[in-house]
PDB file of C-alpha atoms in Angstrom:
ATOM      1  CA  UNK A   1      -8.377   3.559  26.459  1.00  0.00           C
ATOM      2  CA  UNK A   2      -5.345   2.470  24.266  1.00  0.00           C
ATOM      3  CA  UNK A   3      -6.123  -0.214  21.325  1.00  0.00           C
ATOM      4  CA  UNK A   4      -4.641  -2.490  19.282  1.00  0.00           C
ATOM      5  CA  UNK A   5      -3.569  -1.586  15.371  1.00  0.00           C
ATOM      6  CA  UNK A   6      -3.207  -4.330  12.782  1.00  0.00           C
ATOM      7  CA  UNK A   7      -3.018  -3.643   9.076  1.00  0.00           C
ATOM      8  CA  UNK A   8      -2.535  -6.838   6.313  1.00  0.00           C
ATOM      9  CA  UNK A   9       1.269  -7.502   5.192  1.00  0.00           C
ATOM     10  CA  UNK A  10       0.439  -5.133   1.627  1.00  0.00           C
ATOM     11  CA  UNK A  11       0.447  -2.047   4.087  1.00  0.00           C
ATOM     12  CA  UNK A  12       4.677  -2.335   3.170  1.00  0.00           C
ATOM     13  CA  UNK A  13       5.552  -0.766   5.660  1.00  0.00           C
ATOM     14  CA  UNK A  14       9.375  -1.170   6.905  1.00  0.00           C
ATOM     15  CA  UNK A  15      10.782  -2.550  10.158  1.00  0.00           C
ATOM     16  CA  UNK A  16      11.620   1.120  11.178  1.00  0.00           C
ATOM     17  CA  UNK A  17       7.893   2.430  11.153  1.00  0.00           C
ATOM     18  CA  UNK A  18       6.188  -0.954  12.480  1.00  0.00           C
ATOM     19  CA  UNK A  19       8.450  -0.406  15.677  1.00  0.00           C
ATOM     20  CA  UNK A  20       7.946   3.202  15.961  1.00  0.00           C
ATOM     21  CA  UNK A  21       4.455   2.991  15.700  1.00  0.00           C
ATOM     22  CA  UNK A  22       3.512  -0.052  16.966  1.00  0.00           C
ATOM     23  CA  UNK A  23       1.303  -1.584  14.126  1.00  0.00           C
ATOM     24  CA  UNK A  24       1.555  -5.472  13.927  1.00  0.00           C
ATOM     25  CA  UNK A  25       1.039  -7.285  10.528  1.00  0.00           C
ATOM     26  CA  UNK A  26      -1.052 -10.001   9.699  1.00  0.00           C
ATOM     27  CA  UNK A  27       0.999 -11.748   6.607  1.00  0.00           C
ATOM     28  CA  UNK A  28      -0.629 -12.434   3.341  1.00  0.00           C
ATOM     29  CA  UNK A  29       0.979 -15.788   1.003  1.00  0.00           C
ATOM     30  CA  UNK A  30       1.934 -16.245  -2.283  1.00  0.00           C
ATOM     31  CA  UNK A  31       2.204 -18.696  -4.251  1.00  0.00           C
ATOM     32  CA  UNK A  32       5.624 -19.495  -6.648  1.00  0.00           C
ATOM     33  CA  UNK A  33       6.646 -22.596  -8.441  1.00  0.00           C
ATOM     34  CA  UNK A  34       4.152 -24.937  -6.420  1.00  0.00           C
ATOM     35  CA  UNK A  35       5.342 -23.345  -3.065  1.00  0.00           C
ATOM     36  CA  UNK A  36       3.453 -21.222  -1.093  1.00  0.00           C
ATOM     37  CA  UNK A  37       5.826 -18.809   0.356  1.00  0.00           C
ATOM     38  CA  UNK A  38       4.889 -15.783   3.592  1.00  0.00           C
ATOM     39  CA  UNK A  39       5.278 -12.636   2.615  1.00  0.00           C
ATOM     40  CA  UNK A  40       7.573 -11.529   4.621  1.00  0.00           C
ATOM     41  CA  UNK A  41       6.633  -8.806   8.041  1.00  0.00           C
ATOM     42  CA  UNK A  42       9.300  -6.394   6.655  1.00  0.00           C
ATOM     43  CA  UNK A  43       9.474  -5.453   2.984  1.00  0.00           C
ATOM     44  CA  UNK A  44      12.940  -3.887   2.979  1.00  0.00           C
ATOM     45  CA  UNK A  45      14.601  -6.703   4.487  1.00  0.00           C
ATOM     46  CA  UNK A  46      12.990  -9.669   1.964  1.00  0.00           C
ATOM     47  CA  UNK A  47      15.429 -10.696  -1.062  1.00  0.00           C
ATOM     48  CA  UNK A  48      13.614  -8.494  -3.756  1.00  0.00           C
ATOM     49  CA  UNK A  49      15.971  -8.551  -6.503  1.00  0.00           C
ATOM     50  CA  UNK A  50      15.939 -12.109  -6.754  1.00  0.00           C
ATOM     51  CA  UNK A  51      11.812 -12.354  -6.218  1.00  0.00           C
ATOM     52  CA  UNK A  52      11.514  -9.289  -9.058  1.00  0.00           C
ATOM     53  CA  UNK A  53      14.187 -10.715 -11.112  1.00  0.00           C
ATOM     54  CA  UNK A  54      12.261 -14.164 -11.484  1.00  0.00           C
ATOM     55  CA  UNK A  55       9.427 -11.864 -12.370  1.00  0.00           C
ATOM     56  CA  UNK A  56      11.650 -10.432 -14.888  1.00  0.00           C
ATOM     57  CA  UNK A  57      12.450 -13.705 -16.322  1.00  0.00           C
ATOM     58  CA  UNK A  58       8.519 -14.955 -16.970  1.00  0.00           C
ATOM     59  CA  UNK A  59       8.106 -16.095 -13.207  1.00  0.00           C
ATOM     60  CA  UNK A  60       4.474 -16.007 -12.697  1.00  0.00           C
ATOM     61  CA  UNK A  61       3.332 -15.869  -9.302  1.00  0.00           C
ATOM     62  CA  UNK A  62      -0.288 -16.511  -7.560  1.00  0.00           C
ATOM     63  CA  UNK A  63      -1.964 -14.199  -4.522  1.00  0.00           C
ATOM     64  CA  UNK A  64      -4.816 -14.942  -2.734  1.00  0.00           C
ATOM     65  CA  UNK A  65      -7.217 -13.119   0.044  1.00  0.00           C
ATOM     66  CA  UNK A  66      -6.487 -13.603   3.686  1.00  0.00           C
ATOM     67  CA  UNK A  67      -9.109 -15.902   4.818  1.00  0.00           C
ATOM     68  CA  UNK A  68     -11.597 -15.293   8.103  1.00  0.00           C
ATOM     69  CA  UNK A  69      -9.765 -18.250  10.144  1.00  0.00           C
ATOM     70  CA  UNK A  70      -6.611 -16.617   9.988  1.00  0.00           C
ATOM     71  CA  UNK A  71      -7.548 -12.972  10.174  1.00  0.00           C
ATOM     72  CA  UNK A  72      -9.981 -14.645  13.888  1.00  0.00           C
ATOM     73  CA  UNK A  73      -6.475 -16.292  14.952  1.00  0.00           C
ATOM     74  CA  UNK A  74      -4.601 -13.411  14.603  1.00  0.00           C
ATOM     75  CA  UNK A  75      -6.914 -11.092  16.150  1.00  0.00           C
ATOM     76  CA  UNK A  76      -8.311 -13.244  19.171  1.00  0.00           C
ATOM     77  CA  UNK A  77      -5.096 -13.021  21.584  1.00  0.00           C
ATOM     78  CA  UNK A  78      -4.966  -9.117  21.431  1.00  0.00           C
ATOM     79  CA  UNK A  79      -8.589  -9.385  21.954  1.00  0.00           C
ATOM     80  CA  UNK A  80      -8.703 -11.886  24.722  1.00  0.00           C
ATOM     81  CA  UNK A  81      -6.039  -9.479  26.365  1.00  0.00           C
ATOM     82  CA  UNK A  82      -8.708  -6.902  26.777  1.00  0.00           C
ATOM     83  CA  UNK A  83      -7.868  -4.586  23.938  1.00  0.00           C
ATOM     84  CA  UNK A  84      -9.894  -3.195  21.226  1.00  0.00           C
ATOM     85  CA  UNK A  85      -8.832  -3.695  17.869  1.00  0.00           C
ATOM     86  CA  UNK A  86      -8.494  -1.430  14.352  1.00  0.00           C
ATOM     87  CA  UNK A  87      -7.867  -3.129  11.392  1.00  0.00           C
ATOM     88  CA  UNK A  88      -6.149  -2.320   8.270  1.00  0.00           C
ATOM     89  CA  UNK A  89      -6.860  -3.939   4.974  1.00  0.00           C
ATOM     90  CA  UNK A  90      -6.120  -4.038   1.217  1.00  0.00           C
ATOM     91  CA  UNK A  91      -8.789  -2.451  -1.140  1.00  0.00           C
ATOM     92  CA  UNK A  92     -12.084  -3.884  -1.301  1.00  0.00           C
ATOM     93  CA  UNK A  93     -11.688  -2.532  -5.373  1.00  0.00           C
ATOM     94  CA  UNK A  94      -9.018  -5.260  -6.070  1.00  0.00           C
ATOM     95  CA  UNK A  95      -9.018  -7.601  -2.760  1.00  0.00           C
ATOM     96  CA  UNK A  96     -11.669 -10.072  -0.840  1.00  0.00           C
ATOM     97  CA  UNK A  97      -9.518  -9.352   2.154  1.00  0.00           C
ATOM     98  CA  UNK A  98     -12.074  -6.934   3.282  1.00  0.00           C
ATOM     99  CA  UNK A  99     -14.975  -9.038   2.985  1.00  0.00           C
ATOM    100  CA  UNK A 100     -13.033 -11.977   4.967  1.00  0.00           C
ATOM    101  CA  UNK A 101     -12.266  -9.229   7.665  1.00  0.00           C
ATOM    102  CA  UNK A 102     -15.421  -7.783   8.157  1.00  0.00           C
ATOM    103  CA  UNK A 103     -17.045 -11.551   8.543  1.00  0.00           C
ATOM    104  CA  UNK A 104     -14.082 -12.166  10.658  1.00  0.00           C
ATOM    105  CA  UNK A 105     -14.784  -9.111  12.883  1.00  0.00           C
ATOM    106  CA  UNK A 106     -18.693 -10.162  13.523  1.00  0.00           C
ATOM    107  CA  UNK A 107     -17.369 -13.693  14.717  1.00  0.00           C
ATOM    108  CA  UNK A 108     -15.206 -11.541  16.978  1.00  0.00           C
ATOM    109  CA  UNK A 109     -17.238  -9.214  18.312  1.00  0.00           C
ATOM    110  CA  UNK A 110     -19.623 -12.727  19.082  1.00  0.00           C
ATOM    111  CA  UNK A 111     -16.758 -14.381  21.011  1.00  0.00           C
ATOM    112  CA  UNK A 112     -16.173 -10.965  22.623  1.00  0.00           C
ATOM    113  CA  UNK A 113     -18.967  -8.927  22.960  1.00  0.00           C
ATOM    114  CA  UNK A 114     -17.251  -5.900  25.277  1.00  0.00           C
ATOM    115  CA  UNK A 115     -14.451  -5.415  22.542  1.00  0.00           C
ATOM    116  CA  UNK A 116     -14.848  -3.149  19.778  1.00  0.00           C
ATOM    117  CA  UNK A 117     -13.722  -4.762  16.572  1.00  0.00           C
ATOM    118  CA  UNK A 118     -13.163  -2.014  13.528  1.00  0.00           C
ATOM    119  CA  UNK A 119     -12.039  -2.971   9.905  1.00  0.00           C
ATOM    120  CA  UNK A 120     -10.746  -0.249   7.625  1.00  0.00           C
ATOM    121  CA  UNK A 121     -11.392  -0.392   4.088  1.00  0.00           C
ATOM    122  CA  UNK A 122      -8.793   1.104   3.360  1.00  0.00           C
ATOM    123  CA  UNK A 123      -9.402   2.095  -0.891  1.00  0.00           C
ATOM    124  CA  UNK A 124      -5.166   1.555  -1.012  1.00  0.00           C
ATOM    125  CA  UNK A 125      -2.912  -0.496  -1.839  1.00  0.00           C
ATOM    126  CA  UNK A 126       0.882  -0.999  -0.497  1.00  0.00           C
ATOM    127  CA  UNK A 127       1.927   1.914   1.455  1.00  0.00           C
ATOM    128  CA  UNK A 128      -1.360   3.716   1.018  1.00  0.00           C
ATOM    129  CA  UNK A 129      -2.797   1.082   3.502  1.00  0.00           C
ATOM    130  CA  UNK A 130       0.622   2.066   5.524  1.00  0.00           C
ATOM    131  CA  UNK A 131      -0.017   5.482   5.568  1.00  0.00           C
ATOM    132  CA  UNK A 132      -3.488   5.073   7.003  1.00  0.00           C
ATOM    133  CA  UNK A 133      -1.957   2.665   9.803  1.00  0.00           C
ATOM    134  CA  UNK A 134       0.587   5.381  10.426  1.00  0.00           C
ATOM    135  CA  UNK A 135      -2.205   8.041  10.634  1.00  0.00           C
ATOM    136  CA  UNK A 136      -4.395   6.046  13.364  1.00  0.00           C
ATOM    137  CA  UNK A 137      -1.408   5.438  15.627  1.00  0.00           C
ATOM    138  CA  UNK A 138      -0.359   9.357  15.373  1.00  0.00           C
ATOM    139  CA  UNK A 139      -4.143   9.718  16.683  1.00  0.00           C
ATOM    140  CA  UNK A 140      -3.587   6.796  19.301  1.00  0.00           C
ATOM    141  CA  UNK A 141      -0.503   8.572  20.629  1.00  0.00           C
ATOM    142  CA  UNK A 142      -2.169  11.396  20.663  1.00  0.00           C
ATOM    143  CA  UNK A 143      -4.940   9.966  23.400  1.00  0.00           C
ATOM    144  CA  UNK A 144      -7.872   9.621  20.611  1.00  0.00           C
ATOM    145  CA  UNK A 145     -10.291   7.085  21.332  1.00  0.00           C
ATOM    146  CA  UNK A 146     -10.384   4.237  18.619  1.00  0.00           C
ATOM    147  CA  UNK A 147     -13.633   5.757  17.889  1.00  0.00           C
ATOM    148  CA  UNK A 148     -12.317   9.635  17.204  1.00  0.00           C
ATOM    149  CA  UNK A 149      -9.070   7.495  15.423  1.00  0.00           C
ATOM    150  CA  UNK A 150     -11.805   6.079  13.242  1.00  0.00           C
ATOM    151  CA  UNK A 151     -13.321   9.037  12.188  1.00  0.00           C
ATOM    152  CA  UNK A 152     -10.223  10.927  11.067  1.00  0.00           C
ATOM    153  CA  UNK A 153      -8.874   7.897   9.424  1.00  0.00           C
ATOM    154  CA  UNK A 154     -11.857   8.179   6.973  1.00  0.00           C
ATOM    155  CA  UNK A 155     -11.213  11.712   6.642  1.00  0.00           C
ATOM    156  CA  UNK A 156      -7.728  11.347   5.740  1.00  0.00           C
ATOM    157  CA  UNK A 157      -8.756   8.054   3.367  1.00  0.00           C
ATOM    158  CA  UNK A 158     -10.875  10.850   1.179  1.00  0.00           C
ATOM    159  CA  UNK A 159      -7.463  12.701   1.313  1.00  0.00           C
ATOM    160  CA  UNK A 160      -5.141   9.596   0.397  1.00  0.00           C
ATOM    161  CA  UNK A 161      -3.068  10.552  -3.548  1.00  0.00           C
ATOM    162  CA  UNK A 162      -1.693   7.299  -4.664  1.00  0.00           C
ATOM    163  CA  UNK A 163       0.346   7.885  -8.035  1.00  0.00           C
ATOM    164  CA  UNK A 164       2.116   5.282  -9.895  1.00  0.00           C
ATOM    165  CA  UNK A 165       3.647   4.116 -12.809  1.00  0.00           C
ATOM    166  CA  UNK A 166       4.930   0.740 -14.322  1.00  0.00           C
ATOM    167  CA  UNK A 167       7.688  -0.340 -16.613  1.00  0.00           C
ATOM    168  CA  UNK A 168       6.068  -3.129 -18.886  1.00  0.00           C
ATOM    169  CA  UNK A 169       2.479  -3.601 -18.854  1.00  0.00           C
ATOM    170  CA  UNK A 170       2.561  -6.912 -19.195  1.00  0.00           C
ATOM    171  CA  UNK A 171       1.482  -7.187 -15.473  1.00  0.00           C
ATOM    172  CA  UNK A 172      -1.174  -5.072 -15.720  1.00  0.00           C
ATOM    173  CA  UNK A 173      -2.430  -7.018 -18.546  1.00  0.00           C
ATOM    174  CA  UNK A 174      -2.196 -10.307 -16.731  1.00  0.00           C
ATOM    175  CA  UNK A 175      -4.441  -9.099 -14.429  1.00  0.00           C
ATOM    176  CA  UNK A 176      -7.534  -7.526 -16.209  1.00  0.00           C
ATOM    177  CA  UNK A 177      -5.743  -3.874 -15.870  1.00  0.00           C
ATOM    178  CA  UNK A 178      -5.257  -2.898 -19.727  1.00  0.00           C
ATOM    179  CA  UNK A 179      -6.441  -5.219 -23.195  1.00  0.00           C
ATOM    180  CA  UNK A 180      -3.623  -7.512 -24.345  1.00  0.00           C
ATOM    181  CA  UNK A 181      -3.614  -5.097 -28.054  1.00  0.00           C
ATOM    182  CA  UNK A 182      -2.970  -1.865 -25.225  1.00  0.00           C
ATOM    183  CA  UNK A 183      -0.159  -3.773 -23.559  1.00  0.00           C
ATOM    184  CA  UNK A 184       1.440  -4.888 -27.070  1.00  0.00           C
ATOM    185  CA  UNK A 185       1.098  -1.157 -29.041  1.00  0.00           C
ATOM    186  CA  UNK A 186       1.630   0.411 -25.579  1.00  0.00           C
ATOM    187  CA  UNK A 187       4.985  -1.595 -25.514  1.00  0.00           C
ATOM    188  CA  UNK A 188       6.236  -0.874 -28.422  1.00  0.00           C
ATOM    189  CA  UNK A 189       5.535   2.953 -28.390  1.00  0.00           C
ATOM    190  CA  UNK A 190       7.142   3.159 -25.057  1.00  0.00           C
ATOM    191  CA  UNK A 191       4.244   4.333 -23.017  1.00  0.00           C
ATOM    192  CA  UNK A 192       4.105   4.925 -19.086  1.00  0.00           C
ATOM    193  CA  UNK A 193       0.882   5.039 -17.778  1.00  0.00           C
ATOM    194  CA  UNK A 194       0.157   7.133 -14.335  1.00  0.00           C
ATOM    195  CA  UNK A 195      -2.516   5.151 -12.461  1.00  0.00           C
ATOM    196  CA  UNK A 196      -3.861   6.012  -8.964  1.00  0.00           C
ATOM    197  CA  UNK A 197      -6.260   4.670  -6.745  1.00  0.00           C
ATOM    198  CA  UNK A 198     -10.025   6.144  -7.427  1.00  0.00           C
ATOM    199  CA  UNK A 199     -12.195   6.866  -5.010  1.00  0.00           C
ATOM    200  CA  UNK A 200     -14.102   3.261  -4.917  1.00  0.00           C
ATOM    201  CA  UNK A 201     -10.465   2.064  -4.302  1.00  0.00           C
ATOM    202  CA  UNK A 202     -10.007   1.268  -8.045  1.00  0.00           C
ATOM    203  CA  UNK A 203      -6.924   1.623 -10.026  1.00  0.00           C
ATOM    204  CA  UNK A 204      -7.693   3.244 -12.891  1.00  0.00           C
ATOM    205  CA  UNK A 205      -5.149   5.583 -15.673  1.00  0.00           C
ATOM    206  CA  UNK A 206      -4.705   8.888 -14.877  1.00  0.00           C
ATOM    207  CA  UNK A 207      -3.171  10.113 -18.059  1.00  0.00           C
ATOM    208  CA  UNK A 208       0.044   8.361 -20.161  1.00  0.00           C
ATOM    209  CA  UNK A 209       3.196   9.743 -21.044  1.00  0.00           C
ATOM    210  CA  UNK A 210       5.995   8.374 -23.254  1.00  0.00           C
ATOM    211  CA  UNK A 211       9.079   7.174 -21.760  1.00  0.00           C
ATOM    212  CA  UNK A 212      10.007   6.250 -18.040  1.00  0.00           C
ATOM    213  CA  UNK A 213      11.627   9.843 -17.092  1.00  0.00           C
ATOM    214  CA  UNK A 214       8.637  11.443 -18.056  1.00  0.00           C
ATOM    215  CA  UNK A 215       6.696   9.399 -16.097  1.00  0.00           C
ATOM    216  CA  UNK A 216       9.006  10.051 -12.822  1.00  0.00           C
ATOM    217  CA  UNK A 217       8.519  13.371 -13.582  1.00  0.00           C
ATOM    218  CA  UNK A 218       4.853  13.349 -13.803  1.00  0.00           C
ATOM    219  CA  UNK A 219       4.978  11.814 -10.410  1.00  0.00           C
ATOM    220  CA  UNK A 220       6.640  14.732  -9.170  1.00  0.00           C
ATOM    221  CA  UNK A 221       4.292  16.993 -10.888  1.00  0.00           C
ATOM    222  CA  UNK A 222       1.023  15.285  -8.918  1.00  0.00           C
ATOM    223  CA  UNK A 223       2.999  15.829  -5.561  1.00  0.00           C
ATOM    224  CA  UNK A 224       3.624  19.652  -6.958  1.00  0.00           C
ATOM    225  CA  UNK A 225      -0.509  20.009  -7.648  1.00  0.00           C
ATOM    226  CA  UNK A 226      -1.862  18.322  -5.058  1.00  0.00           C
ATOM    227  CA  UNK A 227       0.180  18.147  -1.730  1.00  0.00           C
ATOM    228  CA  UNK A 228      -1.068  19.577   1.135  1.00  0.00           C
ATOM    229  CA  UNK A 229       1.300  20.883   3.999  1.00  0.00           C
ATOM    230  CA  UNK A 230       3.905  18.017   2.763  1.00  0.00           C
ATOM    231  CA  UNK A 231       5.955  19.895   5.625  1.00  0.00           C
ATOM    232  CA  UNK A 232       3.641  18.287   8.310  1.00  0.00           C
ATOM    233  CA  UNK A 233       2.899  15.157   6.809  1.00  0.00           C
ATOM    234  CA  UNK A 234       5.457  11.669   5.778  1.00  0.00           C
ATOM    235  CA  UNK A 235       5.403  11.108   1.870  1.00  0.00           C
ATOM    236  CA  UNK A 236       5.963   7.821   1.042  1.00  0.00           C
ATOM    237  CA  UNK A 237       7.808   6.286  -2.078  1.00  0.00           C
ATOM    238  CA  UNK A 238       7.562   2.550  -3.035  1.00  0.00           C
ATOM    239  CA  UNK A 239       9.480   0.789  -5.714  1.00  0.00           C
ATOM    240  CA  UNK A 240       9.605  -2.456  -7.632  1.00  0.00           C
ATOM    241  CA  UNK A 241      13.339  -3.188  -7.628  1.00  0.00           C
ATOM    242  CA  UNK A 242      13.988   0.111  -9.423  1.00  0.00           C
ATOM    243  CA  UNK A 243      15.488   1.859  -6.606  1.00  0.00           C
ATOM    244  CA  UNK A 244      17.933   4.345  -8.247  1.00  0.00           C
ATOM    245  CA  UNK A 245      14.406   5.328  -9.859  1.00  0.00           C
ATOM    246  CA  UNK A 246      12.735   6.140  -6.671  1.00  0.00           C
ATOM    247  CA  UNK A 247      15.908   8.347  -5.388  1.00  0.00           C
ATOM    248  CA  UNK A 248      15.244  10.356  -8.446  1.00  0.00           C
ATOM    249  CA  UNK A 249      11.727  10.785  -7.552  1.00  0.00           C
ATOM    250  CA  UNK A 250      12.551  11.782  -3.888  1.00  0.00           C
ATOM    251  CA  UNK A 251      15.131  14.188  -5.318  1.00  0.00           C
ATOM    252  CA  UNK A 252      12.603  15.849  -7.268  1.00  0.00           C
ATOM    253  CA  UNK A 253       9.487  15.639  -4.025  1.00  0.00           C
ATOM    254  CA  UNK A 254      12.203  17.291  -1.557  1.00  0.00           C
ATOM    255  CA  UNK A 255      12.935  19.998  -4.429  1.00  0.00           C
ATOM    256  CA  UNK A 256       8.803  20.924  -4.629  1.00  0.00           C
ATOM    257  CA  UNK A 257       8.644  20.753  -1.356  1.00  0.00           C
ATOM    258  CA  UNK A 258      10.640  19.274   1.566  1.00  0.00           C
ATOM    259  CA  UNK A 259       8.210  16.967   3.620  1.00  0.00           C
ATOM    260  CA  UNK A 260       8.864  16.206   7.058  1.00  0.00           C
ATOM    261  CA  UNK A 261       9.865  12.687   6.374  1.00  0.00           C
ATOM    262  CA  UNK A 262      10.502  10.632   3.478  1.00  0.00           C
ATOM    263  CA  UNK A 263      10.499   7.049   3.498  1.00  0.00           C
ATOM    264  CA  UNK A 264      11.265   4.814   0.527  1.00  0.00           C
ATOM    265  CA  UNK A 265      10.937   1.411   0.905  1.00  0.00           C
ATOM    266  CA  UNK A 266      11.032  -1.803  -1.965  1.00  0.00           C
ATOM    267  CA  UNK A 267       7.475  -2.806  -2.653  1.00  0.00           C
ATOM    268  CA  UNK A 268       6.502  -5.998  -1.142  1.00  0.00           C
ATOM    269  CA  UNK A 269       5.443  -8.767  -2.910  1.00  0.00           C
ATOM    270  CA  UNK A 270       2.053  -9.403  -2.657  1.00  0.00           C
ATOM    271  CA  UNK A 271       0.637  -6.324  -4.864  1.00  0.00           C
ATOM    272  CA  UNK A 272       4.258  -6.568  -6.424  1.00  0.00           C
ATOM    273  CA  UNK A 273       3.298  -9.793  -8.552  1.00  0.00           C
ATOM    274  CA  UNK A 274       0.626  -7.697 -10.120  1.00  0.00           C
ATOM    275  CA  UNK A 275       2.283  -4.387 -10.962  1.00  0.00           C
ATOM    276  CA  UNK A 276       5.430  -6.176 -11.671  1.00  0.00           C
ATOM    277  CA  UNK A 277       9.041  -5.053 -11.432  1.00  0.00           C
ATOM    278  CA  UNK A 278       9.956  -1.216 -12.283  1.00  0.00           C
ATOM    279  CA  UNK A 279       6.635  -0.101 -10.404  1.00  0.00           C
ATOM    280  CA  UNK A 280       7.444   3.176  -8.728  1.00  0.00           C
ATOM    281  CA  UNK A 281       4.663   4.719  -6.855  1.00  0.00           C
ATOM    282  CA  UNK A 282       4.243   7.792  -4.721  1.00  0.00           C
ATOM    283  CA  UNK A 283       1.855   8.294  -1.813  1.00  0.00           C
ATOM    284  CA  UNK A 284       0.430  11.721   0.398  1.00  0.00           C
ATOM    285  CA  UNK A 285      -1.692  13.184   1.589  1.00  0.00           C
ATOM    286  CA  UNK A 286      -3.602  16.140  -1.135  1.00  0.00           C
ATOM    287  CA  UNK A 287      -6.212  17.834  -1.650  1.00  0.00           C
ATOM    288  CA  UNK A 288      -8.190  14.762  -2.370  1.00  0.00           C
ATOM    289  CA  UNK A 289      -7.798  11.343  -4.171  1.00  0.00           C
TER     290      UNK A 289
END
């Protein structure tokens, strides 16, 4: 039997991969200059050099957890349709989205009982949740049961490199990332942290380097170490506004190793407010986190 796959608005993926695989988006909000503003279903087609700009310029703006009422109203309809659902969300490490969504998933499976209801935690963030979505409905169209999907989802989650780097660490600092005497000396000496997400869906440094085409390269250097069959598999590149950036950094993936796809898409702006503009971040599937 066929099911249902949601995954929160961070998942970033674009219009063209929604379609194709048939994931539907429940939308996080934001918050900017008193206004709280959607974020929008497709992340390549929102205004993002004006929304990292104002970020830029000292914008500051405010994210919150999708709440259980609107994770039950999105969910009810497919379910009332007769269709199981699997559900994608941000990391439990840096999100209360997955608490709301398992809470919202026992009221669910209450209202109805013959449905299976399944949240993935899914220890990403921005098109590391995508990739996961993308994985399950590669299993759906293969005839898996949302069961067997389920099981090699959390296979490929222990599987799951996300690599990144940021331009000014002033972001990170806002939010409880790096010390405010870090950010300042770390500033001033020009250094480019790599972070990734740990296996407790964390993000933690990886190592540092010193100046941003070092960094890029770094990137490229994970992807050399760690990618697995890249030929069989998407890799994914995500950007804060810095998009001549990230067609260096796909230059550089498709000269280690040509995967089948490669998507690069502008990072949306939910997780966006908190790495900040510059972010460039690359995701695949390795030889573990």
């Amino acid at each position: 039997m066929s099911f249902a796959i949601f995954a929160d608005s961070s998942c970033n993926l674009p219009r063209n991969l929604q379609e194709r695989y048939q994931i539907q988006i429940i939308p996080f909000s934001y918050e900017q200059e008193g206004q709280l503003v959607p974020c929008p279903q497709y992340p390549d087609e929102f205004d993002g050099k004006t929304y990292y700009d104002y970020l830029r310029n000292g914008g500051r703006v405010s994210t919150s957890l999708l709440s259980v009422g609107q994770l039950v109203e999105c969910l009810s309809p497919t379910l009332e349709q007769g269709e199981d659902v699997m559900v994608f969300v941000l990391s439990s490490g840096i999100s209360g989205t997955y608490d709301s969504a398992l809470q919202a998933s026992e009221l669910l499976e209450d209202a109805f009982p013959d449905r299976v209801v399944l949240v993935i935690d899914s220890l990403g963030a921005g098109l590391g949740v995508g990739k996961l979505a993308v994985a399950a409905a590669e299993c759906r169209a293969r005839g898996l049961s949302i069961i067997e999907t389920y099981s090699a989802v959390m296979n490929d989650r222990d599987v799951l490199c996300q690599f990144f780097t940021v331009d000014d660490l002033k972001f990170l600092k806002r939010t409880g990332r790096i010390s405010g005497v870090t950010a300042t000396f770390g500033t001033m000496l020009q250094i480019k942290p790599i972070l990734r997400g740990d296996e407790e869906g964390h993000i933690v440094t990886l190592s540092k380097t010193r100046g941003r085409k070092k960094a890029i390269s770094e990137l490229a250097e994970l992807y050399r170490k760690r990618a697995v069959h890249p030929e069989n598999q998407s890799v994914f590149i995500s950007h804060g506004d810095c998009p001549e950036d990230a067609q260096t950094l796909a230059r550089l993936v498709e000269e280690i190793a040509k995967p089948k796809e490669l998507v690069i898409c502008l990072h949306e702006p939910l997780t966006g407010a908190h790495v900040g503009p510059g972010m460039l971040a690359l995701f695949f599937f390795g030889d573990g986190r």
